[in-house]
Short mmCIF file of C-alpha atoms in Angstrom, two decimals:
data_model
loop_
_atom_site.label_atom_id
_atom_site.label_comp_id
_atom_site.label_asym_id
_atom_site.label_seq_id
_atom_site.Cartn_x
_atom_site.Cartn_y
_atom_site.Cartn_z
CA MET A 1041 98.59 4.08 85.37
CA GLY A 1042 96.64 6.51 87.52
CA CYS A 1043 93.12 5.86 86.26
CA SER A 1044 90.06 6.87 88.22
CA PHE A 1045 86.43 5.84 87.95
CA SER A 1046 83.85 7.77 89.94
CA GLY A 1047 80.15 7.30 90.59
CA LEU A 1048 80.06 3.73 89.21
CA ASN A 1049 76.75 1.90 88.97
CA ALA A 1050 77.63 -1.78 88.67
CA LEU A 1051 77.62 -2.87 85.05
CA TYR A 1052 76.85 -6.45 86.02
CA ASP A 1053 73.18 -5.62 86.69
CA SER A 1054 72.76 -3.48 83.60
CA ALA A 1055 74.50 -5.39 80.84
CA ASN A 1056 71.57 -5.22 78.48
CA SER A 1057 70.12 -1.74 78.93
CA GLY A 1058 69.21 1.06 81.24
CA GLY A 1059 72.15 1.18 83.63
CA ASP A 1060 74.57 4.07 83.87
CA VAL A 1061 78.34 3.92 83.96
CA TRP A 1062 80.75 6.72 84.77
CA ILE A 1063 84.14 7.03 83.11
CA ASN A 1064 85.96 9.55 85.19
CA GLU A 1065 83.66 12.60 85.31
CA ASN A 1066 81.47 11.62 82.35
CA ARG A 1067 78.30 9.56 82.55
CA PHE A 1068 77.05 7.10 79.94
CA ARG A 1069 73.82 5.11 79.69
CA ILE A 1070 74.18 1.50 78.55
CA LEU A 1071 71.94 0.82 75.54
CA ARG A 1072 72.88 -2.75 74.66
CA GLN A 1073 75.73 -5.24 74.42
CA LEU A 1074 77.56 -5.30 71.09
CA GLY A 1075 79.87 -8.25 71.62
CA GLU A 1076 82.15 -10.21 73.91
CA GLY A 1077 85.31 -12.25 73.82
CA GLY A 1078 87.65 -13.65 76.44
CA PHE A 1079 87.38 -11.41 79.49
CA ALA A 1080 86.06 -8.41 77.54
CA TYR A 1081 82.56 -7.12 76.79
CA VAL A 1082 81.64 -4.29 74.43
CA TYR A 1083 78.57 -2.11 75.00
CA LEU A 1084 76.82 0.58 73.03
CA VAL A 1085 76.42 3.57 75.33
CA LYS A 1086 75.00 7.08 75.08
CA GLU A 1087 76.53 10.05 76.85
CA VAL A 1088 74.21 11.51 79.47
CA ILE A 1089 74.29 15.29 79.26
CA THR A 1090 73.70 17.17 82.48
CA ASP A 1091 73.68 20.89 83.14
CA GLY A 1092 77.09 20.58 84.75
CA SER A 1093 78.61 18.75 81.80
CA ALA A 1094 77.12 20.79 78.97
CA VAL A 1095 79.61 22.92 77.11
CA SER A 1096 78.24 24.99 74.24
CA GLY A 1097 75.64 22.31 73.66
CA SER A 1098 78.24 19.50 73.70
CA GLY A 1099 78.66 16.78 76.30
CA GLY A 1100 81.27 16.74 79.03
CA LEU A 1101 83.39 14.46 76.88
CA ALA A 1102 84.01 17.42 74.57
CA LYS A 1103 86.17 18.96 77.28
CA LYS A 1104 88.44 15.95 77.33
CA VAL A 1105 88.79 14.83 73.70
CA LYS A 1106 91.53 16.70 71.85
CA ASP A 1107 90.36 15.83 68.34
CA GLN A 1108 86.74 16.99 68.20
CA SER A 1109 86.17 14.98 65.00
CA HIS A 1110 86.09 11.89 67.22
CA LEU A 1111 83.01 13.14 69.05
CA SER A 1112 79.71 11.49 68.16
CA ASP A 1113 76.92 13.53 66.60
CA ASP A 1114 74.30 11.52 68.48
CA GLY A 1115 76.24 10.95 71.70
CA ASN A 1116 76.67 7.22 71.09
CA TYR A 1117 79.97 5.47 71.83
CA ALA A 1118 81.37 2.00 72.50
CA VAL A 1119 82.64 0.97 75.92
CA LYS A 1120 84.92 -2.03 76.28
CA LYS A 1121 84.78 -3.56 79.75
CA VAL A 1122 87.70 -5.84 80.67
CA LEU A 1123 87.59 -8.14 83.70
CA ILE A 1124 91.05 -8.24 85.27
CA GLN A 1125 91.85 -11.18 87.54
CA ASN A 1126 95.57 -10.91 88.19
CA ALA A 1127 98.57 -8.59 88.05
CA GLU A 1128 99.62 -9.82 84.61
CA GLN A 1129 96.23 -9.00 83.08
CA LEU A 1130 96.29 -5.61 84.78
CA GLU A 1131 99.66 -4.83 83.24
CA LEU A 1132 98.44 -5.93 79.79
CA VAL A 1133 95.48 -3.56 79.96
CA ARG A 1134 97.68 -0.71 81.15
CA GLU A 1135 100.03 -1.38 78.24
CA GLU A 1136 97.11 -1.40 75.77
CA ILE A 1137 96.03 1.99 77.11
CA ARG A 1138 99.57 3.37 76.91
CA VAL A 1139 100.15 2.11 73.38
CA SER A 1140 96.74 3.29 72.13
CA SER A 1141 97.59 6.81 73.29
CA LEU A 1142 100.62 6.86 70.98
CA PHE A 1143 98.55 6.74 67.79
CA ASN A 1144 96.63 9.49 66.04
CA HIS A 1145 95.45 8.48 62.59
CA PRO A 1146 92.02 8.35 60.87
CA ASN A 1147 92.44 4.64 60.09
CA LEU A 1148 93.34 3.66 63.67
CA LEU A 1149 90.57 3.49 66.28
CA PRO A 1150 91.19 6.22 68.88
CA LEU A 1151 90.88 5.63 72.61
CA LEU A 1152 88.77 8.56 73.86
CA ASP A 1153 88.91 7.91 77.60
CA HIS A 1154 89.62 5.11 80.04
CA ALA A 1155 89.39 4.11 83.66
CA ILE A 1156 90.61 1.24 85.81
CA ILE A 1157 88.83 0.55 89.09
CA SER A 1158 89.42 -1.81 91.99
CA VAL A 1159 86.52 -4.17 92.69
CA LYS A 1160 86.23 -5.68 96.15
CA GLY A 1161 84.47 -8.88 96.97
CA ALA A 1162 86.61 -11.15 94.81
CA PRO A 1163 87.05 -14.80 95.95
CA GLY A 1164 89.23 -15.06 99.04
CA GLY A 1165 88.48 -11.51 100.05
CA SER A 1166 90.99 -10.08 97.59
CA SER A 1167 90.27 -7.26 95.18
CA SER A 1168 90.26 -7.54 91.41
CA HIS A 1169 90.06 -4.79 88.79
CA GLU A 1170 87.90 -3.77 85.87
CA ALA A 1171 88.93 -1.55 82.99
CA TYR A 1172 86.60 0.60 80.93
CA LEU A 1173 87.81 1.88 77.55
CA LEU A 1174 85.76 4.37 75.57
CA PHE A 1175 85.84 4.45 71.75
CA PRO A 1176 83.87 5.88 68.83
CA VAL A 1177 81.22 3.37 67.78
CA HIS A 1178 80.99 1.81 64.31
CA LEU A 1179 77.77 -0.18 64.07
CA ASP A 1180 78.39 -1.70 60.63
CA GLY A 1181 80.70 -4.23 62.28
CA THR A 1182 84.02 -5.66 61.22
CA LEU A 1183 85.32 -7.06 57.96
CA PHE A 1184 84.79 -10.49 59.52
CA ASP A 1185 81.13 -9.70 60.25
CA ASN A 1186 80.63 -8.35 56.74
CA ALA A 1187 82.32 -11.38 55.19
CA LYS A 1188 79.81 -13.74 56.80
CA VAL A 1189 76.87 -11.70 55.50
CA MET A 1190 78.38 -11.37 52.02
CA LYS A 1191 79.17 -15.10 51.84
CA ALA A 1192 75.55 -15.94 52.66
CA LYS A 1193 74.42 -13.65 49.83
CA LYS A 1194 77.20 -14.83 47.50
CA GLU A 1195 78.42 -11.24 47.20
CA PHE A 1196 81.98 -9.96 46.78
CA TYR A 1197 83.65 -6.59 47.09
CA SER A 1198 84.51 -4.97 43.78
CA THR A 1199 88.18 -4.77 42.81
CA SER A 1200 88.03 -1.05 43.50
CA ASP A 1201 86.59 -1.49 47.00
CA VAL A 1202 89.11 -4.25 47.81
CA LEU A 1203 91.96 -1.91 46.94
CA GLN A 1204 90.47 1.11 48.72
CA ILE A 1205 89.85 -0.82 51.94
CA PHE A 1206 93.34 -2.27 51.79
CA ARG A 1207 94.87 1.15 51.12
CA GLN A 1208 93.34 2.51 54.31
CA LEU A 1209 94.76 -0.36 56.36
CA CYS A 1210 98.16 0.36 54.85
CA ALA A 1211 97.84 4.01 55.89
CA GLY A 1212 97.05 3.06 59.49
CA LEU A 1213 99.89 0.56 59.67
CA LYS A 1214 102.33 3.06 58.17
CA HIS A 1215 101.57 5.39 61.07
CA MET A 1216 102.51 2.61 63.50
CA HIS A 1217 105.50 1.31 61.56
CA THR A 1218 107.10 4.74 61.11
CA LEU A 1219 106.93 5.85 64.72
CA GLU A 1220 110.28 6.11 66.43
CA PRO A 1221 110.65 3.40 67.61
CA PRO A 1222 108.25 1.47 65.30
CA TYR A 1223 105.35 -0.57 66.63
CA ALA A 1224 103.77 -3.71 65.18
CA HIS A 1225 100.04 -4.34 65.60
CA ASN A 1226 100.63 -8.13 65.77
CA ASP A 1227 96.99 -9.11 65.16
CA VAL A 1228 95.95 -7.64 61.83
CA LYS A 1229 92.91 -9.65 60.71
CA PRO A 1230 89.35 -9.06 59.44
CA GLY A 1231 87.96 -9.27 62.97
CA ASN A 1232 90.06 -6.24 63.94
CA VAL A 1233 89.04 -4.07 60.98
CA LEU A 1234 85.90 -1.96 61.42
CA ILE A 1235 84.03 -1.18 58.20
CA THR A 1236 81.58 1.70 57.82
CA HIS A 1237 79.44 1.90 54.69
CA LYS A 1238 78.09 5.26 53.54
CA LYS A 1239 76.09 5.52 50.36
CA GLY A 1240 78.10 7.04 47.55
CA HIS A 1241 81.41 6.65 49.40
CA ILE A 1242 84.10 3.99 49.50
CA PRO A 1243 83.91 1.84 52.66
CA LEU A 1244 85.77 3.37 55.63
CA ALA A 1245 88.25 0.93 57.18
CA ILE A 1246 89.61 1.39 60.71
CA LEU A 1247 92.11 -0.91 62.41
CA MET A 1248 91.33 -1.56 66.07
CA ASP A 1249 92.38 -3.58 69.14
CA PHE A 1250 95.91 -2.76 70.23
CA GLY A 1251 96.02 -5.37 72.97
CA SER A 1252 98.77 -7.29 71.16
CA THR A 1253 100.67 -4.23 69.91
CA ARG A 1254 104.34 -4.12 70.90
CA LEU A 1255 107.61 -2.59 69.80
CA ALA A 1256 108.15 -4.09 66.36
CA ARG A 1257 111.83 -4.99 66.48
CA ARG A 1258 113.23 -7.85 68.53
CA GLU A 1259 116.62 -9.51 68.46
CA ILE A 1260 116.43 -13.26 68.94
CA ARG A 1261 119.81 -14.66 69.97
CA SER A 1262 119.09 -18.03 71.58
CA ARG A 1263 116.78 -21.01 71.33
CA SER A 1264 115.06 -20.05 74.56
CA GLU A 1265 114.34 -16.54 73.22
CA ALA A 1266 112.95 -18.07 70.01
CA LEU A 1267 110.66 -20.37 71.98
CA GLN A 1268 109.52 -17.50 74.19
CA LEU A 1269 108.57 -15.50 71.09
CA GLN A 1270 106.65 -18.45 69.61
CA GLU A 1271 104.79 -18.94 72.88
CA TRP A 1272 103.92 -15.23 73.05
CA ALA A 1273 102.75 -15.26 69.43
CA SER A 1274 100.55 -18.32 70.02
CA GLU A 1275 98.69 -16.32 72.68
CA HIS A 1276 98.52 -12.93 70.95
CA CYS A 1277 98.58 -13.46 67.15
CA SER A 1278 95.62 -15.21 65.50
CA ALA A 1279 96.86 -18.43 63.93
CA PRO A 1280 95.47 -18.12 60.34
CA PHE A 1281 97.06 -14.66 60.00
CA ARG A 1282 100.33 -15.31 61.91
CA ALA A 1283 103.63 -14.85 60.07
CA PRO A 1284 105.87 -17.90 59.45
CA GLU A 1285 108.69 -16.55 61.63
CA LEU A 1286 106.29 -16.49 64.59
CA TRP A 1287 105.45 -20.16 64.08
CA ASP A 1288 109.02 -21.38 63.67
CA CYS A 1289 111.49 -18.77 64.86
CA PRO A 1290 115.21 -19.35 64.23
CA SER A 1291 117.56 -19.17 67.21
CA HIS A 1292 119.24 -16.16 65.61
CA ALA A 1293 116.79 -13.79 63.97
CA ASP A 1294 115.89 -10.13 63.71
CA ILE A 1295 112.12 -9.82 63.94
CA ASP A 1296 110.58 -6.58 62.70
CA GLU A 1297 107.33 -4.94 61.62
CA ARG A 1298 107.12 -7.15 58.54
CA THR A 1299 105.26 -9.69 60.67
CA ASP A 1300 102.35 -7.26 60.13
CA ILE A 1301 102.94 -7.31 56.36
CA TRP A 1302 102.29 -11.04 56.31
CA SER A 1303 99.05 -10.54 58.25
CA LEU A 1304 98.17 -7.67 55.92
CA GLY A 1305 98.59 -9.97 52.91
CA CYS A 1306 96.32 -12.55 54.53
CA THR A 1307 93.79 -9.81 55.25
CA LEU A 1308 93.87 -8.59 51.64
CA TYR A 1309 93.06 -12.14 50.52
CA ALA A 1310 90.26 -12.22 53.13
CA ILE A 1311 88.77 -8.95 51.84
CA MET A 1312 88.47 -10.72 48.51
CA TYR A 1313 87.40 -14.20 49.58
CA GLY A 1314 86.22 -13.94 53.20
CA VAL A 1315 88.86 -16.17 54.83
CA SER A 1316 92.61 -16.41 55.35
CA PRO A 1317 94.49 -17.95 52.39
CA PHE A 1318 95.56 -20.88 54.58
CA GLU A 1319 92.39 -21.89 56.42
CA TYR A 1320 91.67 -24.49 53.74
CA ALA A 1321 94.31 -26.64 55.45
CA LEU A 1322 92.08 -26.99 58.52
CA GLY A 1323 89.50 -28.80 56.42
CA GLU A 1324 91.88 -31.22 54.73
CA SER A 1325 92.57 -34.70 56.02
CA GLY A 1326 96.06 -34.52 57.50
CA GLY A 1327 96.23 -30.84 56.66
CA SER A 1328 98.41 -28.53 58.72
CA LEU A 1329 97.76 -24.81 59.04
CA GLN A 1330 101.34 -24.28 60.21
CA LEU A 1331 102.87 -26.10 57.23
CA ALA A 1332 100.61 -24.29 54.76
CA ILE A 1333 101.74 -20.96 56.24
CA ILE A 1334 105.44 -21.75 56.51
CA ASN A 1335 105.48 -22.94 52.88
CA ALA A 1336 103.17 -20.11 51.71
CA GLN A 1337 100.87 -22.61 50.01
CA ILE A 1338 98.15 -20.28 48.73
CA LYS A 1339 95.02 -21.64 47.06
CA TRP A 1340 92.73 -19.38 45.04
CA PRO A 1341 89.00 -20.10 45.35
CA ALA A 1342 86.35 -19.23 42.82
CA GLY A 1343 85.63 -15.53 43.07
CA PRO A 1344 83.25 -13.03 41.58
CA ASN A 1345 82.34 -13.09 37.93
CA PRO A 1346 84.28 -11.42 36.39
CA SER A 1347 87.01 -12.59 38.72
CA TYR A 1348 89.62 -10.40 40.38
CA PRO A 1349 92.50 -9.39 38.09
CA GLU A 1350 95.64 -11.53 38.10
CA ALA A 1351 97.59 -8.44 39.19
CA LEU A 1352 95.72 -8.57 42.50
CA HIS A 1353 96.62 -12.23 43.02
CA GLN A 1354 100.25 -11.43 42.25
CA PHE A 1355 100.10 -8.57 44.76
CA VAL A 1356 98.90 -10.94 47.51
CA THR A 1357 101.68 -13.42 46.64
CA TRP A 1358 104.26 -10.60 46.84
CA LEU A 1359 103.10 -9.74 50.36
CA LEU A 1360 103.13 -13.38 51.48
CA GLN A 1361 106.86 -13.96 51.17
CA PRO A 1362 107.71 -16.65 53.75
CA GLN A 1363 111.23 -15.18 54.15
CA PRO A 1364 110.78 -11.96 56.15
CA ALA A 1365 114.03 -10.46 54.85
CA ILE A 1366 112.59 -10.23 51.31
CA ARG A 1367 109.05 -9.34 52.35
CA PRO A 1368 108.20 -5.76 51.30
CA ARG A 1369 107.86 -2.88 53.76
CA ILE A 1370 104.81 -0.69 54.10
CA ASP A 1371 106.12 2.22 51.98
CA ASP A 1372 106.75 -0.07 48.99
CA ILE A 1373 103.32 -1.63 49.42
CA ILE A 1374 101.59 1.76 49.38
CA ILE A 1375 103.39 2.74 46.18
CA HIS A 1376 102.24 -0.50 44.56
CA VAL A 1377 98.64 -0.35 45.76
CA ASP A 1378 98.32 3.24 44.54
CA LYS A 1379 99.35 2.06 41.07
CA LEU A 1380 96.73 -0.71 41.22
CA ILE A 1381 94.07 1.77 42.33
CA SER A 1382 94.92 4.02 39.38
CA LYS A 1383 94.70 1.06 37.03
CA PHE A 1384 91.54 -0.62 38.29
CA THR A 1385 89.42 2.20 39.69
CA ASN A 1386 87.12 4.04 37.35
#
């Protein structure tokens, strides 16, 4: 992937504030760190407008971004910095960039620009790489972040907001699942759903992080292929939201995008109650997360008062079919959730 990165000021010395970073021909000032995980760091940055980059009052990024609605009104964006230590990690980042460029949907986080640079001075005199991925910024955080705050305040989303948030996730996944060929996100979970609250509007939900996204359909025809899939899933699919067939894959199986439907069902439950429907097993003596998932042993905690309608619980149960062959597809889910929205939204 021919990515360039010019005029770099080392991010290491400016992780907190003040430093500048260039992504291709555009310059950004680092304001603060937003988060980190694994080998990745996320920073809030502000585009630096120079006379040479100004275009009708817009920044240089305006020249590059096809969909102008993705441009920030205040020039603020998020930059994800990935430390790359070997060829395998480099290929994973390149694949994330390639896959992200396939999607164009308001409920999928767009990749605005990217660069991969070679960094000399690695141990042994070899060179490593760093990747910089530029995204729109959403400072309200993720569903996971919001769940922690709401739990502390003993607050819950209304039935209407639960359904509206879920409907947006369905719309984003439909875009991925109906591409030709279809793609599966493979890590749908509250931590990968950005939520933006605007007064007087339903919460905006955007699915992000396509680092685990792959072609959805795989033919498993041997025990070794099944074990390879399970090993891959253990590294790329968060355990509490991972579909049963990725925990215990048969030696002859057709895996498809309905692995995402399972994760979507778990995420719907988490919008309501703040956690996956199976995490209770981690707190039980002798409990097994894997067994709870494979057997679809759902437990319903105490919810808001008045509680969520039984129809919503039944909807979650319908999504969490342990047999993938009878699990619904995204089109059927959207039809059903639209009916629930009509019924339970004022």
